[in-house]
Structures are given as C-alpha cells and as structure tokens.
C-alpha cells in the first residue's frame, strides 16, 4: 500500500551541499513531513538528474521535489518521475526542454559570480582528457553567495564548496517537468550569484506561482521560514494534509 504522506526531496545546487538546507529541514520535520536531502554528484546535468530520479523512484508515495540554483535544472529533468506531484524552485534555473544552463543564463547580463569562478582540472576515469571543476573564489564567496548569512558560517561554506563540473553548463535538458507538474518559484531579489531576472524569466515562462524574497542566493539559510512556507504551499496542493 502506497504511503500518502508527502516526502519532500531537497536538491542542493552547485558550490553547496545538503547542509545548505539545514535550517529548512527542522521546519518540515516539525510539520510531520518526510524529508530527504540527497547529495548531488554535480558531475553532469543528465547524470545528476538520473541519480535524483533514482532517489525519487525509491520513495513510497508522493514527492514534492525542491531544487536550489543548479538543483532547479536537476529537478526540471528528474521531476518527470511519476510520483513527483509538485516542483519548487529556489533561486533556481527552470530550463526549457532542449535548453542548457549556459543558454538560459546567456540571455541576461552576467551576475558578479561570472568574474569569481575558478576552473580546476580533475581526472576522469577511463579518459585521458581531464574534466573541469568550477568553484567560486574563496575570498569572494561570502559576498556573492551568502551576503546575509552569518559571516562565520559563510566562511565555512566558502572553503567546503562542492564543485560543479563545467560540462554541466552546456548540457541541454531532455525534458521540462514543469510543463506537466504544478510548480512554485522563489526569486532571491538580491541574488548576486544568479541574475534575479534569470529566475523571473524561467518562472514566468513556466507559469509558476512565484514569490520574491529580498535575499542572497542562499535563501534557505538566510530566510528558512519563507522557504518552508513556499514548500508547505506546494504540499497543501496535494490535498494529503
């Protein structure tokens, strides 16, 4: 028998890890929701989406799939799984089918992030050609990524980044789950990592229910209550509470 209690699956983005949801998880657990925060490999859009899709398929019951930043691109693809009932984008990329991160971002002026990226080669198993890891300059990370997060925490986040493989920027999304799933979007209006207009454009194109929060990119740590409220709205839409 399938469990009707929704599971909220939280998908982190580039340069971050599951701990970026540390202030949101207690709010959701207190509501009696089931929560999963998987580690995203951050190696390729199609590979990362396939991994998150496998996590979703293993859930017994309906899923509300939440993606932050690059995680928005991941849920755009993984959200096509049958048991995903709603999508929530947090300062995220809502790609169109056949569109890449680079293409969507390229329609708008660069954010401050563009000048702070660091490119580092890494070995690729079975290949003589290295891959390229992308991170943010440690000294600039707090201001660009986490301007309204506790400064001590921001410094920790800066030195514990989970890189994104450069190849992920050019991969086209094979499907856009927001076309068939109800979706919500949060714009971080003071975002210096993603141009907020990139977020707005993707959300408007998808016809999402959208809210704006005066926040840095790491809205889950800066304004966890507002993030939790948006997720609750998506959960309520399932009619299972």
PDB file of N, CA and C in Angstrom, residues 16 24 58 97 154 181 202:
ATOM      1  N   UNK A  16      27.665  23.981  -3.266  1.00  0.00           N
ATOM      2  CA  UNK A  16      26.984  23.767  -1.983  1.00  0.00           C
ATOM      3  C   UNK A  16      26.754  22.275  -1.799  1.00  0.00           C
ATOM      4  N   UNK A  24      16.017  24.581   7.011  1.00  0.00           N
ATOM      5  CA  UNK A  24      14.680  24.302   6.482  1.00  0.00           C
ATOM      6  C   UNK A  24      14.180  22.940   6.946  1.00  0.00           C
ATOM      7  N   UNK A  58      12.578   5.557  -5.499  1.00  0.00           N
ATOM      8  CA  UNK A  58      12.657   4.698  -4.307  1.00  0.00           C
ATOM      9  C   UNK A  58      11.715   5.147  -3.196  1.00  0.00           C
ATOM     10  N   UNK A  97      12.764  22.531 -22.292  1.00  0.00           N
ATOM     11  CA  UNK A  97      13.258  21.318 -22.945  1.00  0.00           C
ATOM     12  C   UNK A  97      14.206  21.705 -24.080  1.00  0.00           C
ATOM     13  N   UNK A 154      29.330  31.605   6.582  1.00  0.00           N
ATOM     14  CA  UNK A 154      29.666  31.871   5.182  1.00  0.00           C
ATOM     15  C   UNK A 154      31.126  31.531   4.890  1.00  0.00           C
ATOM     16  N   UNK A 181       3.759  19.381 -14.312  1.00  0.00           N
ATOM     17  CA  UNK A 181       3.636  19.347 -12.854  1.00  0.00           C
ATOM     18  C   UNK A 181       3.418  20.766 -12.321  1.00  0.00           C
ATOM     19  N   UNK A 202      12.491  32.346 -16.141  1.00  0.00           N
ATOM     20  CA  UNK A 202      12.178  30.924 -16.154  1.00  0.00           C
ATOM     21  C   UNK A 202      10.862  30.615 -15.482  1.00  0.00           C
TER      22      UNK A 202
END
